[in-house]
mmCIF file of C-alpha atoms and ligand atoms in Angstrom:
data_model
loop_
_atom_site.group_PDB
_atom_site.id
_atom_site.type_symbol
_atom_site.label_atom_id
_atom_site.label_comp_id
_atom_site.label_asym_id
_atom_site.label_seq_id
_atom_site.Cartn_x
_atom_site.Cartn_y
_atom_site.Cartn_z
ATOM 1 C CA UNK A 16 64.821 98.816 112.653
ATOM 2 C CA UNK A 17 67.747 97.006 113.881
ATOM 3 C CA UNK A 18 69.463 97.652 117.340
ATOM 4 C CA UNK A 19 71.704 100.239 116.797
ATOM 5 C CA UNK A 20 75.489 99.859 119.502
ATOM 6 C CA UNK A 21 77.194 102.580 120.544
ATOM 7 C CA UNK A 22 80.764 102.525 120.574
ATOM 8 C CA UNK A 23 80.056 103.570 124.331
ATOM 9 C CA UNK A 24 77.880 100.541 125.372
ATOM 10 C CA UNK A 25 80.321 98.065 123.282
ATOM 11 C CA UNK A 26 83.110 99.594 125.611
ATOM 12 C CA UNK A 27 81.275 98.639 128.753
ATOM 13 C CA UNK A 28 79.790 95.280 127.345
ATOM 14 C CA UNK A 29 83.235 94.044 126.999
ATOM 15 C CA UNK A 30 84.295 95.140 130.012
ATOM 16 C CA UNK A 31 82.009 93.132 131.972
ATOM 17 C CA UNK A 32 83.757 90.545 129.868
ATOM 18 C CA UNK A 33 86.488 91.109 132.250
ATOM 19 C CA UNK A 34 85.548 90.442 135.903
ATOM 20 C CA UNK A 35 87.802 92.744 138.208
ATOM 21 C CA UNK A 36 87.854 95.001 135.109
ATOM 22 C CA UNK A 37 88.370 98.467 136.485
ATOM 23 C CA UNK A 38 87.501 100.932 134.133
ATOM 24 C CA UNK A 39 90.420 102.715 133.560
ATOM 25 C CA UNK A 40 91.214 100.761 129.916
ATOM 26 C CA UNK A 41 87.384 101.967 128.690
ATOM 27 C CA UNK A 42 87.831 105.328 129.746
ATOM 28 C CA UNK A 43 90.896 105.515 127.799
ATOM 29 C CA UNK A 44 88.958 104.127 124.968
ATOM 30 C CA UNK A 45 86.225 106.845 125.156
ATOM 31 C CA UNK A 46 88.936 109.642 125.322
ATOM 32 C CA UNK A 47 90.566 108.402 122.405
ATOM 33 C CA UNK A 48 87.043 108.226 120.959
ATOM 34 C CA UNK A 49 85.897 111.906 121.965
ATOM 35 C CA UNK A 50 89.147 112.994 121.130
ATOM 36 C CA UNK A 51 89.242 111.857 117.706
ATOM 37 C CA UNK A 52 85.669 113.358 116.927
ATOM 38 C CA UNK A 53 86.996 116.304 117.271
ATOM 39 C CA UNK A 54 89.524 115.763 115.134
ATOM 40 C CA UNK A 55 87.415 114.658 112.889
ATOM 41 C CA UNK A 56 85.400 117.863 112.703
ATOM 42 C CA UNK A 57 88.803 119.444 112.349
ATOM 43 C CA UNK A 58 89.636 117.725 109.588
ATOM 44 C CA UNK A 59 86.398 118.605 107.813
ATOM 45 C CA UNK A 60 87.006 122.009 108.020
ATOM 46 C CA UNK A 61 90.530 121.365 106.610
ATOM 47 C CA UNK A 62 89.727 123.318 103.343
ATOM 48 C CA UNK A 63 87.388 125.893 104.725
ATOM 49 C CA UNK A 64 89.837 127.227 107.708
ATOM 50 C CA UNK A 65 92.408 129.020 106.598
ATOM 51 C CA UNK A 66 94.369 129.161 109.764
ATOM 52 C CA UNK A 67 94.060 125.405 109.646
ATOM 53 C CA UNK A 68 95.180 124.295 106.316
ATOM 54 C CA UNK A 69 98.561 124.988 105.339
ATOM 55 C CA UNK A 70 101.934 124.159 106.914
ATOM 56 C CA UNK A 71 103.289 125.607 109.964
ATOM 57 C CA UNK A 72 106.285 126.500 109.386
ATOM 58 C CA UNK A 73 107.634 123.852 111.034
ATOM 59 C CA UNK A 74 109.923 120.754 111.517
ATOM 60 C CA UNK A 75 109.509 117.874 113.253
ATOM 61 C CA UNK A 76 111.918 115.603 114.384
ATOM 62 C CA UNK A 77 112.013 113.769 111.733
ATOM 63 C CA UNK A 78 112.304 116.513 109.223
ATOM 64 C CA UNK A 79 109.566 116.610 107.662
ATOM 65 C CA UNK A 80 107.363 119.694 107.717
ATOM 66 C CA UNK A 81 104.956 119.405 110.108
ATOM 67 C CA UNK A 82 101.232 120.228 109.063
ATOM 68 C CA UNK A 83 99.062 122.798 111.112
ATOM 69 C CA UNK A 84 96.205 120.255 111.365
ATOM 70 C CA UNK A 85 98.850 117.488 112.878
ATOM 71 C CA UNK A 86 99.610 120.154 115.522
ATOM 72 C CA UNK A 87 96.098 120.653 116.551
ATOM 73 C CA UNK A 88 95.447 116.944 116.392
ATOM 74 C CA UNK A 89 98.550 116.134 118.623
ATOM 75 C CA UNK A 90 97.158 119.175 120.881
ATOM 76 C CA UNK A 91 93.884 117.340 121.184
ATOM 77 C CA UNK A 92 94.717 113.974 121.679
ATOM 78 C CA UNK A 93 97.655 115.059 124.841
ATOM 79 C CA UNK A 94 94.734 116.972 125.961
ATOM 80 C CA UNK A 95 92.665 113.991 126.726
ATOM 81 C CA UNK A 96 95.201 112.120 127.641
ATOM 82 C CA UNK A 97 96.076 114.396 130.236
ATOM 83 C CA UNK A 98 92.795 115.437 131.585
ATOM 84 C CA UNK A 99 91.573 111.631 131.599
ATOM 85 C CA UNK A 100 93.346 110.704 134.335
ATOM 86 C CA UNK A 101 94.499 107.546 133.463
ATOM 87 C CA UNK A 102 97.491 108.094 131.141
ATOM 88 C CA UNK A 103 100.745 108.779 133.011
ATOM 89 C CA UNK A 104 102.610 109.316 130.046
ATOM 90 C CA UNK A 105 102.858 109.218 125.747
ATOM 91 C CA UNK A 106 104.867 109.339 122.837
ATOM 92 C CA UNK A 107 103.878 110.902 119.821
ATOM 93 C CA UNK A 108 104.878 111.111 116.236
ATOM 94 C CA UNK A 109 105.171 115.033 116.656
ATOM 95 C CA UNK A 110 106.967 115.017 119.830
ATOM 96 C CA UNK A 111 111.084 115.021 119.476
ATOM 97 C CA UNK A 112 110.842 113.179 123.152
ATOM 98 C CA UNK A 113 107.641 111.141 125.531
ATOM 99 C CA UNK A 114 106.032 113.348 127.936
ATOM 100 C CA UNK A 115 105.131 112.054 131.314
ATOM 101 C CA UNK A 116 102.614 113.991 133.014
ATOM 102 C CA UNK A 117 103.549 115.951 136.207
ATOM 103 C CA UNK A 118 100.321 115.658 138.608
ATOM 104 C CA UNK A 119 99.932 113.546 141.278
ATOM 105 C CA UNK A 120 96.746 111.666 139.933
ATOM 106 C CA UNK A 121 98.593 110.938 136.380
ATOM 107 C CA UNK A 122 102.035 109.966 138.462
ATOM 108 C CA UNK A 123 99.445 107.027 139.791
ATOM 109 C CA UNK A 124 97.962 106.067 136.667
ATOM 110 C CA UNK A 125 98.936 102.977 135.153
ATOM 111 C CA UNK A 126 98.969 103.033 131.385
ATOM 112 C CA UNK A 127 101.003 104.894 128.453
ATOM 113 C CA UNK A 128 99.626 105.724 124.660
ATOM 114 C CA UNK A 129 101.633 105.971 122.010
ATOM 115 C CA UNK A 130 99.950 107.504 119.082
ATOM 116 C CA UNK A 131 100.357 109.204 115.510
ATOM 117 C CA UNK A 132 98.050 112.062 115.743
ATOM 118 C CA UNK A 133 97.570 112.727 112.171
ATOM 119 C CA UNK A 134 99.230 110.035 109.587
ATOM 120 C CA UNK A 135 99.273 110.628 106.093
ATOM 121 C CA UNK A 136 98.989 114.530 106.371
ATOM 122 C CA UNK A 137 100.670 115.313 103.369
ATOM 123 C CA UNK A 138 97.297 114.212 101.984
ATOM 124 C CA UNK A 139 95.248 117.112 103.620
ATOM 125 C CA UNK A 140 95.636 119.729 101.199
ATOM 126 C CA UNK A 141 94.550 117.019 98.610
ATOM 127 C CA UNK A 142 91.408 116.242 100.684
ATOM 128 C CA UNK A 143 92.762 112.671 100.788
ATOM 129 C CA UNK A 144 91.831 110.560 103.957
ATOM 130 C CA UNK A 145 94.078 110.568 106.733
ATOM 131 C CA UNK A 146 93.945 108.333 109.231
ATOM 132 C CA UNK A 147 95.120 108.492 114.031
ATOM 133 C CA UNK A 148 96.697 105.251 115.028
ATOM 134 C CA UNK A 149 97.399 104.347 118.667
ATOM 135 C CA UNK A 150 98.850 102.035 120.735
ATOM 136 C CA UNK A 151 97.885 101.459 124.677
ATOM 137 C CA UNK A 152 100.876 99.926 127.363
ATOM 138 C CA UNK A 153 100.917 99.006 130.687
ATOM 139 C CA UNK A 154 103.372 100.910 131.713
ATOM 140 C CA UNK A 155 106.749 98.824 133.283
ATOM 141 C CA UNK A 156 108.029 101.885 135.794
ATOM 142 C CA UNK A 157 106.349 101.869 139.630
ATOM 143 C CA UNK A 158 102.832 103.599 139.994
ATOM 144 C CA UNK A 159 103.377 107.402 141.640
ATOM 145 C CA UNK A 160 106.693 107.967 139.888
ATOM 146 C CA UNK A 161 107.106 109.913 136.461
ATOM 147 C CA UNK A 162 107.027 107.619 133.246
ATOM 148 C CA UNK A 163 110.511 106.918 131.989
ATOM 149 C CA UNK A 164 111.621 105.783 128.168
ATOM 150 C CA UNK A 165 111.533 102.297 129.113
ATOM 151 C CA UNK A 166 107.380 102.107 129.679
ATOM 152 C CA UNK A 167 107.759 103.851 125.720
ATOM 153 C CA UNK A 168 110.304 101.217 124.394
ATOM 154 C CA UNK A 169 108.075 97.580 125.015
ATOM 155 C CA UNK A 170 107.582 94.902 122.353
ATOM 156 C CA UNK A 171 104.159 95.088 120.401
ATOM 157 C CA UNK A 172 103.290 92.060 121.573
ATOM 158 C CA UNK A 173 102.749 93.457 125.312
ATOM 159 C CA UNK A 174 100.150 96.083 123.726
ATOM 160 C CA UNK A 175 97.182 96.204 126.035
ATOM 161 C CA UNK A 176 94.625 97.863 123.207
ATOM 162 C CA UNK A 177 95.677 99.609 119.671
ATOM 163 C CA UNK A 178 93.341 100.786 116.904
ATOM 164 C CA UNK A 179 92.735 103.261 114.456
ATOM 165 C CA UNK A 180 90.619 106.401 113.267
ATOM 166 C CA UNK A 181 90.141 107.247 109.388
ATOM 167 C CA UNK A 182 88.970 110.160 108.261
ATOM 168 C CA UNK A 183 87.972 108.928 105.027
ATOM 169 C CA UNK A 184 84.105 109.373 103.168
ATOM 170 C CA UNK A 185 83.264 108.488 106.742
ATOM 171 C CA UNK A 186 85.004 108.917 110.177
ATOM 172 C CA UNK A 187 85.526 104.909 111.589
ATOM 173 C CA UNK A 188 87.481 104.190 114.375
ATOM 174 C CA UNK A 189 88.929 100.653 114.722
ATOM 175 C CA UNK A 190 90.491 99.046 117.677
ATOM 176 C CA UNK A 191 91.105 95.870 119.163
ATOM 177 C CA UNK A 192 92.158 94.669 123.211
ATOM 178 C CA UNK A 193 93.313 91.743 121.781
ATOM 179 C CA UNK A 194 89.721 90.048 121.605
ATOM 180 C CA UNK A 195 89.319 90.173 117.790
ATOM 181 C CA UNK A 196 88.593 93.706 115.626
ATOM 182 C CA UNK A 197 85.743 96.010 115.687
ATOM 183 C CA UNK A 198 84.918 98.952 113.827
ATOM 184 C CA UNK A 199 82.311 102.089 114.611
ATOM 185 C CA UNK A 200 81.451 104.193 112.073
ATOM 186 C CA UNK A 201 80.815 107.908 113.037
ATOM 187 C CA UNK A 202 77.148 109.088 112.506
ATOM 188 C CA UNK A 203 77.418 112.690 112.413
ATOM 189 C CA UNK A 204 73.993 113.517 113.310
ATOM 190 C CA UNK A 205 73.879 112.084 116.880
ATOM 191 C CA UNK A 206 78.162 112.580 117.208
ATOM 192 C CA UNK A 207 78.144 108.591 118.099
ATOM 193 C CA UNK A 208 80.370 105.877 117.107
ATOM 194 C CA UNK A 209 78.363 103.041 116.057
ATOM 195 C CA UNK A 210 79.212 99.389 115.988
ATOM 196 C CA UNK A 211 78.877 98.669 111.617
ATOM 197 C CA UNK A 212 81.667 96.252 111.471
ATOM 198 C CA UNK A 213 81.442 93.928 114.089
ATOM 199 C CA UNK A 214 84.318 90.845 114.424
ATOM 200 C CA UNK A 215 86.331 92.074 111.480
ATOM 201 C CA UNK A 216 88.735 89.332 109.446
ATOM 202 C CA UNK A 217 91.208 90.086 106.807
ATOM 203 C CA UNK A 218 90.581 87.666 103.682
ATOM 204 C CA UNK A 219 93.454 85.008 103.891
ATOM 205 C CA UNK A 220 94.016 86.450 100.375
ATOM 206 C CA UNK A 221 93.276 89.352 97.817
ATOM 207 C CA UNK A 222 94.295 90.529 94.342
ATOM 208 C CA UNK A 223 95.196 94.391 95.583
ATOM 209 C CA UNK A 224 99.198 95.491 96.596
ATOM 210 C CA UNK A 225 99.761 98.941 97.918
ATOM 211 C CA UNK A 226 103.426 100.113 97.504
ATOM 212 C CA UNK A 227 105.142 103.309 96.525
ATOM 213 C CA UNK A 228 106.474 102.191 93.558
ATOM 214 C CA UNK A 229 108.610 104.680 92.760
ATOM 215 C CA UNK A 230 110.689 103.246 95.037
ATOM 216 C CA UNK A 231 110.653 99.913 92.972
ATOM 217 C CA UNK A 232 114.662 100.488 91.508
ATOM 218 C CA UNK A 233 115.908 100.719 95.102
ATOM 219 C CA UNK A 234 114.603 97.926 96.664
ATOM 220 C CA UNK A 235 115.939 94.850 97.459
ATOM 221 C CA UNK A 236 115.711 91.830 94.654
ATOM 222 C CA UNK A 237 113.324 89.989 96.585
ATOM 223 C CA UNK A 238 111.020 93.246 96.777
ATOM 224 C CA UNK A 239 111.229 93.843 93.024
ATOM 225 C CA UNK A 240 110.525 90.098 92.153
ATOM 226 C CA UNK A 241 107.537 89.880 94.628
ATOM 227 C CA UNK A 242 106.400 93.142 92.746
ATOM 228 C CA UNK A 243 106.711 91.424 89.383
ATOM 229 C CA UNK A 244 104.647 88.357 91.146
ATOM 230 C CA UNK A 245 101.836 90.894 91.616
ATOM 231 C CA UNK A 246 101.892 92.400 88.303
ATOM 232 C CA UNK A 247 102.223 88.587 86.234
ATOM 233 C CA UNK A 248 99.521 86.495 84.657
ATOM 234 C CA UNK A 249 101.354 83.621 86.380
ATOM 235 C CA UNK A 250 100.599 84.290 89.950
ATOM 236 C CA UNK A 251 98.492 82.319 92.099
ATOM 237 C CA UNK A 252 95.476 84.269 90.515
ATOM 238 C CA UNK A 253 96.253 83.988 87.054
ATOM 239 C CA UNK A 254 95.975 87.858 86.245
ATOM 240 C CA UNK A 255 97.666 90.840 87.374
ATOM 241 C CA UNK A 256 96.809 92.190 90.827
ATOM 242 C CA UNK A 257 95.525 95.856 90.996
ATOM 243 C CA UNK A 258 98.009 98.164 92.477
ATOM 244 C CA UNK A 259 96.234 100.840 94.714
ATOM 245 C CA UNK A 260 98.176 103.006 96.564
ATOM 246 C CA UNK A 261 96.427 106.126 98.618
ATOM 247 C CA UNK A 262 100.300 106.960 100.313
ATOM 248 C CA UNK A 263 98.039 107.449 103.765
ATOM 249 C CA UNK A 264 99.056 104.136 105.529
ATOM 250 C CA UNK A 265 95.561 103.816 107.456
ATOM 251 C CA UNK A 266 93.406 104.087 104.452
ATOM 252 C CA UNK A 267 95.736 101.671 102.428
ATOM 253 C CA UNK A 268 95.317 99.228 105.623
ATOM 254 C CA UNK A 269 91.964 99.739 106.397
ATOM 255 C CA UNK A 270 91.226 98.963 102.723
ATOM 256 C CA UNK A 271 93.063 96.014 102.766
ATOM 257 C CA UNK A 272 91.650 94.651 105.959
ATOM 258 C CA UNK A 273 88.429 94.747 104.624
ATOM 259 C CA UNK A 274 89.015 93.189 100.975
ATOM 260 C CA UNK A 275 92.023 91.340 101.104
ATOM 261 C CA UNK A 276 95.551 92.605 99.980
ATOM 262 C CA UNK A 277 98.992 93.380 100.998
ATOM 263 C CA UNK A 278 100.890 97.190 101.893
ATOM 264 C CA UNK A 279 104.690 97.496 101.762
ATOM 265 C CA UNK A 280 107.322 99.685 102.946
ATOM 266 C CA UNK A 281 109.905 98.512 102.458
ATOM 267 C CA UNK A 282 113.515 99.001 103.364
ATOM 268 C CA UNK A 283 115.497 101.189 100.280
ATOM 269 C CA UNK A 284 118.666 102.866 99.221
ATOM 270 C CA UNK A 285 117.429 106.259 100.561
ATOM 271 C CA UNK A 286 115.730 104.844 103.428
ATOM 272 C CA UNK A 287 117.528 101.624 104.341
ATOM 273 C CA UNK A 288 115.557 101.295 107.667
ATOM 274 C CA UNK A 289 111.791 101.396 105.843
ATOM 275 C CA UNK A 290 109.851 104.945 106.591
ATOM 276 C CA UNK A 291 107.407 103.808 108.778
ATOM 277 C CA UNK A 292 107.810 104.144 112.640
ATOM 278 C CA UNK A 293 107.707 100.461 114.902
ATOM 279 C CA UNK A 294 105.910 102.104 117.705
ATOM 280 C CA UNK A 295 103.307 103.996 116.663
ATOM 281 C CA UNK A 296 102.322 102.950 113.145
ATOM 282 C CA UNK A 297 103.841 99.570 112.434
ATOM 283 C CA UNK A 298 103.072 97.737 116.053
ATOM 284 C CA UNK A 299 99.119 99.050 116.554
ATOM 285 C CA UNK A 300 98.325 98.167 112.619
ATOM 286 C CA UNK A 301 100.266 94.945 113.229
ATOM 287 C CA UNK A 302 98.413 93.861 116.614
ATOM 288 C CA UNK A 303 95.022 94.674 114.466
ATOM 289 C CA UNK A 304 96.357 92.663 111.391
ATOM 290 C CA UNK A 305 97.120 89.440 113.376
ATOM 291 C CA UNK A 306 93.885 89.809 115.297
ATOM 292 C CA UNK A 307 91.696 89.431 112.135
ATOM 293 C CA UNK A 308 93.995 86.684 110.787
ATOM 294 C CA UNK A 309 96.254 89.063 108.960
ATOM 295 C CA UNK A 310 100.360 88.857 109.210
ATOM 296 C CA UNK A 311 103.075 92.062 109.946
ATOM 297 C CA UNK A 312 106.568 91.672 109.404
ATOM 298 C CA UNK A 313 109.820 93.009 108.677
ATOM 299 C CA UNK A 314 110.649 90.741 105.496
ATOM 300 C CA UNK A 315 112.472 89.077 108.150
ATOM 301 C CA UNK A 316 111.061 89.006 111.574
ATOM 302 C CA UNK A 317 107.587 89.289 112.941
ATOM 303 C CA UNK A 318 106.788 92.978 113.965
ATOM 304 C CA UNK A 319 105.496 92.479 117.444
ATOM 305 C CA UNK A 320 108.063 90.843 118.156
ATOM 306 C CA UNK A 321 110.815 93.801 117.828
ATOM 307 C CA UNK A 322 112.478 95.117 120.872
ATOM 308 C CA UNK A 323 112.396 98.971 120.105
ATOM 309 C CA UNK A 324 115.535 100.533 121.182
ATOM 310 C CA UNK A 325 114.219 104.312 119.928
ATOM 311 C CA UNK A 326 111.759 106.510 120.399
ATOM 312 C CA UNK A 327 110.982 107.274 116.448
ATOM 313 C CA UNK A 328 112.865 104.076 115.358
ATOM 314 C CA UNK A 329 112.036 103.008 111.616
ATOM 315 C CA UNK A 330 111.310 99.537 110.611
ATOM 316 C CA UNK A 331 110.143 98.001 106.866
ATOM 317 C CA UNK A 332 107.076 96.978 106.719
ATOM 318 C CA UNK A 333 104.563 94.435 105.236
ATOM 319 C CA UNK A 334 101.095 93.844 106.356
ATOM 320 C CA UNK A 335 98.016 92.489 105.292
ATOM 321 C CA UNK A 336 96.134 89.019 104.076
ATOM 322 C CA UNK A 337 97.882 86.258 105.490
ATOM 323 C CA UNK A 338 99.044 84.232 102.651
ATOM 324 C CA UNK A 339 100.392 87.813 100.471
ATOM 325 C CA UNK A 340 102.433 88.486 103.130
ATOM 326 C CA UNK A 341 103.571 84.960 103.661
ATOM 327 C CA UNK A 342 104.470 84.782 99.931
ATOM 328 C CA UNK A 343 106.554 87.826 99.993
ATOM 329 C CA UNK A 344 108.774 86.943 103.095
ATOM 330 C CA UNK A 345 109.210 83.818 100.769
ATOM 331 C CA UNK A 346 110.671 85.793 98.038
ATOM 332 C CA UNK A 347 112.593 88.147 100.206
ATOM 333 C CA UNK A 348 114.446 84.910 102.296
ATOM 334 C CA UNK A 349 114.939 83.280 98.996
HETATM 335 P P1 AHM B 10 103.643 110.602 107.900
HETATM 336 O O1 AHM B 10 103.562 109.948 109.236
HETATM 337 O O2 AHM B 10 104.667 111.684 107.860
HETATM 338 O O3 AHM B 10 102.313 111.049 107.379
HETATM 339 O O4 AHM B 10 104.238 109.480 106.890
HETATM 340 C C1 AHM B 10 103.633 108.236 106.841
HETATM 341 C C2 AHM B 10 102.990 108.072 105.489
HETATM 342 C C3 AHM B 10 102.065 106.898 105.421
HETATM 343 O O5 AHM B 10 100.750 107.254 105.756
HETATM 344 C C4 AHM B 10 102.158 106.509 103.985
HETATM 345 O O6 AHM B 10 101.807 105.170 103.766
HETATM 346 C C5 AHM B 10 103.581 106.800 103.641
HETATM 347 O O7 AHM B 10 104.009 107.788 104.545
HETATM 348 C C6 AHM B 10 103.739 107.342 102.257
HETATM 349 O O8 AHM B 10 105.078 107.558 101.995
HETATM 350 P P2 AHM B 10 105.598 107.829 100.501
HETATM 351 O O9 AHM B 10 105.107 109.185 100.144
HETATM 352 O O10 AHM B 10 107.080 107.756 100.621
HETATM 353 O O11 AHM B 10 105.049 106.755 99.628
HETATM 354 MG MG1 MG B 11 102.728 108.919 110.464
#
C-alpha cells in the first residue's frame, strides 16, 4: 500500500521548507482546512436539513439573495478565523464591510483572509458542487492595532497563500503559498485531507470553454469572435471545442485546471464591470492558475496585478490553459 500524506504533515513538511518559519501561516492552513470540513458535512446535509436548505430571507450587499447554507459557512469560517489566533482581520463575500477582530491576541496577529464562504450557491438546491475560495495577506497596518481597509485592498500579487475547497463528488481542497499547487482529497472515513494531486499543472492547452453564454449578444466583439473561435472547425484544433459550463466558478476552474480549458466572465451590457469579485474569487483562482502554468486576466491587464480600490469591486475575468487565454486577449486587443 502506498504512503498515504495528510494534508496535516504536508503543512508541516513545507514548513520546514522555510527556516525561521513560524507557524502561524500552517495554522491558518489547518483552520481553513477544519473549517471547511465542516462545511463540507454541511453541505451534505444540504437536502436533508430543512432549516438549512432554502434562502434566508435575505440580501447581501450585492443584492443577491443570500443562501442559508452561505450564512452558516461564512459563520464557520469567521469562527476559525477568530478563535485561531492568527487572523487579525477578513473580508468576506457576505459581509457589506471587513471585520477586524477586537482582542488583544488577534490586534497582534499578523495576517488577513479574504474569502468567499460559499461560491456558486445558487447551485445548492440543485445539488450542484459549490466550491470556498480564499486568499491569505500580510497585513500592511502595525501589529497591536485594529486592521484597517488598506491590509483588505493589496494587489494579488502580494498574496501570501490562496486556494480552494470543492464540494463536488468529493470534498478537495486546493491551495498554493506560491510553491506550485497541491490538492487533498477528503476521505470521509478518517475526516483527513489527503495529498491525491500532488504538483498540479494546467495543460498549456485544452478543447473545453466555460462561459455563460447567454450573455454571448452583450459582449464585446472580441468576446463573441473568440466564442465563434471555440465553436469553428478552423481553430487551432480543427473541431469545435466542448462548451461546459457548471455556473459554480470553482468547479468550472478546478475542471479546467486539471484537463485543460479556458472560463470567462466577461465584462457585458448589464454588467459592464464582469460579475466576479477581484479579491476574493478572481485574485486566489488567479495566483493558483499562474502557479500551475495557467494565465488570469482582465482581457486587458493581468489580474494580480490590479490595485483594488473596493471592498466587493468587480472585474472580467478569463482564466485557464495558458495559450486559450493568450489567444483570447489576442482577439479582444485586436
Ligand atoms: P456567487 O458568488 O453569488 O455564487 O456568484 C458567483 C457565481 C460563480 O460561481 C459562477 O461562475 C457565476 O456566478 C455564474 O454566474 P451566471 O449565473 O451569471 O452565469
Ligand atoms: Mg462568489
Amino acid at each position: 500500500m502506498s504512503k498515504v500524506t495528510t494534508l496535516n504533515e504536508f503543512i508541516m513538511d513545507r514548513q520546514a521548507d522555510f527556516p525561521g518559519a513560524s507557524g502561524e501561516l500552517s495554522r491558518i492552513l489547518n483552520d481553513i482546512a477544519v473549517a471547511s470540513k465542516i462545511v463540507s458535512r454541511d453541505v451534505r446535509k444540504a437536502g436533508l436539513v430543512d432549516h438549512i436548505l432554502g434562502s434566508q430571507g435575505e440580501t447581501n450587499i450585492q443584492g443577491e439573495e443570500q443562501q442559508k447554507l452561505d450564512v452558516v459557512a461564512d459563520n464557520q469560517f469567521i469562527k476559525a478565523f477568530e478563535n485561531g489566533g492568527e487572523i487579525c482581520g477578513i473580508a468576506s463575500e457576505e459581509n457589506d464591510d471587513f471585520i477586524a477582530f477586537t482582542s488583544e491576541h488577534a490586534k497582534k496577529a499578523k495576517y488577513v483572509v479574504l474569502f468567499d464562504p460559499l461560491d456558486g450557491s445558487s447551485n445548492i438546491d440543485v445539488n450542484v458542487s459549490i466550491g470556498s475560495i480564499f486568499s491569505i495577506y500580510h497585513r500592511i497596518s502595525e501589529p497591536g492595532t485594529l486592521a484597517t481597509l488598506e491590509d483588505m485592498l493589496q494587489i494579488g500579487n502580494e498574496q501570501i497563500a490562496a486556494g480552494y475547497v470543492l464540494y463536488g463528488s468529493s470534498t478537495m481542497l486546493v491551495y498554493t503559498t506560491g510553491r506550485g499547487v497541491n490538492g487533498f482529497t477528503l476521505d470521509p472515513s478518517i475526516g483527513e485531507f489527503c495529498l491525491s494531486h500532488a504538483n498540479m499543472q494546467m495543460p498549456e492547452t485544452g478543447r473545453l470553454y466555460a462561459m455563460n453564454e447567454g450573455n454571448i449578444a452583450i459582449c464585446e466583439k472580441g468576446i463573441q469572435e473568440y466564442i465563434a473561435y471555440c465553436q469553428s472547425s478552423e481553430n487551432d484544433k480543427g473541431a469545435p471545442y466542448s462548451g461546459r459550463y457548471i455556473g459554480s466558478l470553482v468547479a468550472d476552474f478546478h475542471r479546467n485546471l486539471i484537463k485543460g480549458g479556458i472560463y470567462i466572465y466577461p465584462a457585458t451590457d448589464s454588467s459592464p464591470e464582469g460579475k466576479l469579485r477581484l479579491l476574493y474569487e478572481c485574485n486566489p483562482l488567479a495566483l493558483i492558475a499562474e502557479q500551475a502554468g495557467g494565465l488570469a486576466t482582465t482581457g486587458r491587464e493581468r489580474i494580480l496585478n490590479i490595485e483594488p480600490t473596493q471592498l466587493h469591486q468587480r472585474v472580467p475575468f478569463f482564466v485557464g490553459s495558458k495559450n486559450m487565454v493568450e489567444k483570447a486577449i489576442s482577439l479582444l486587443q485586436k
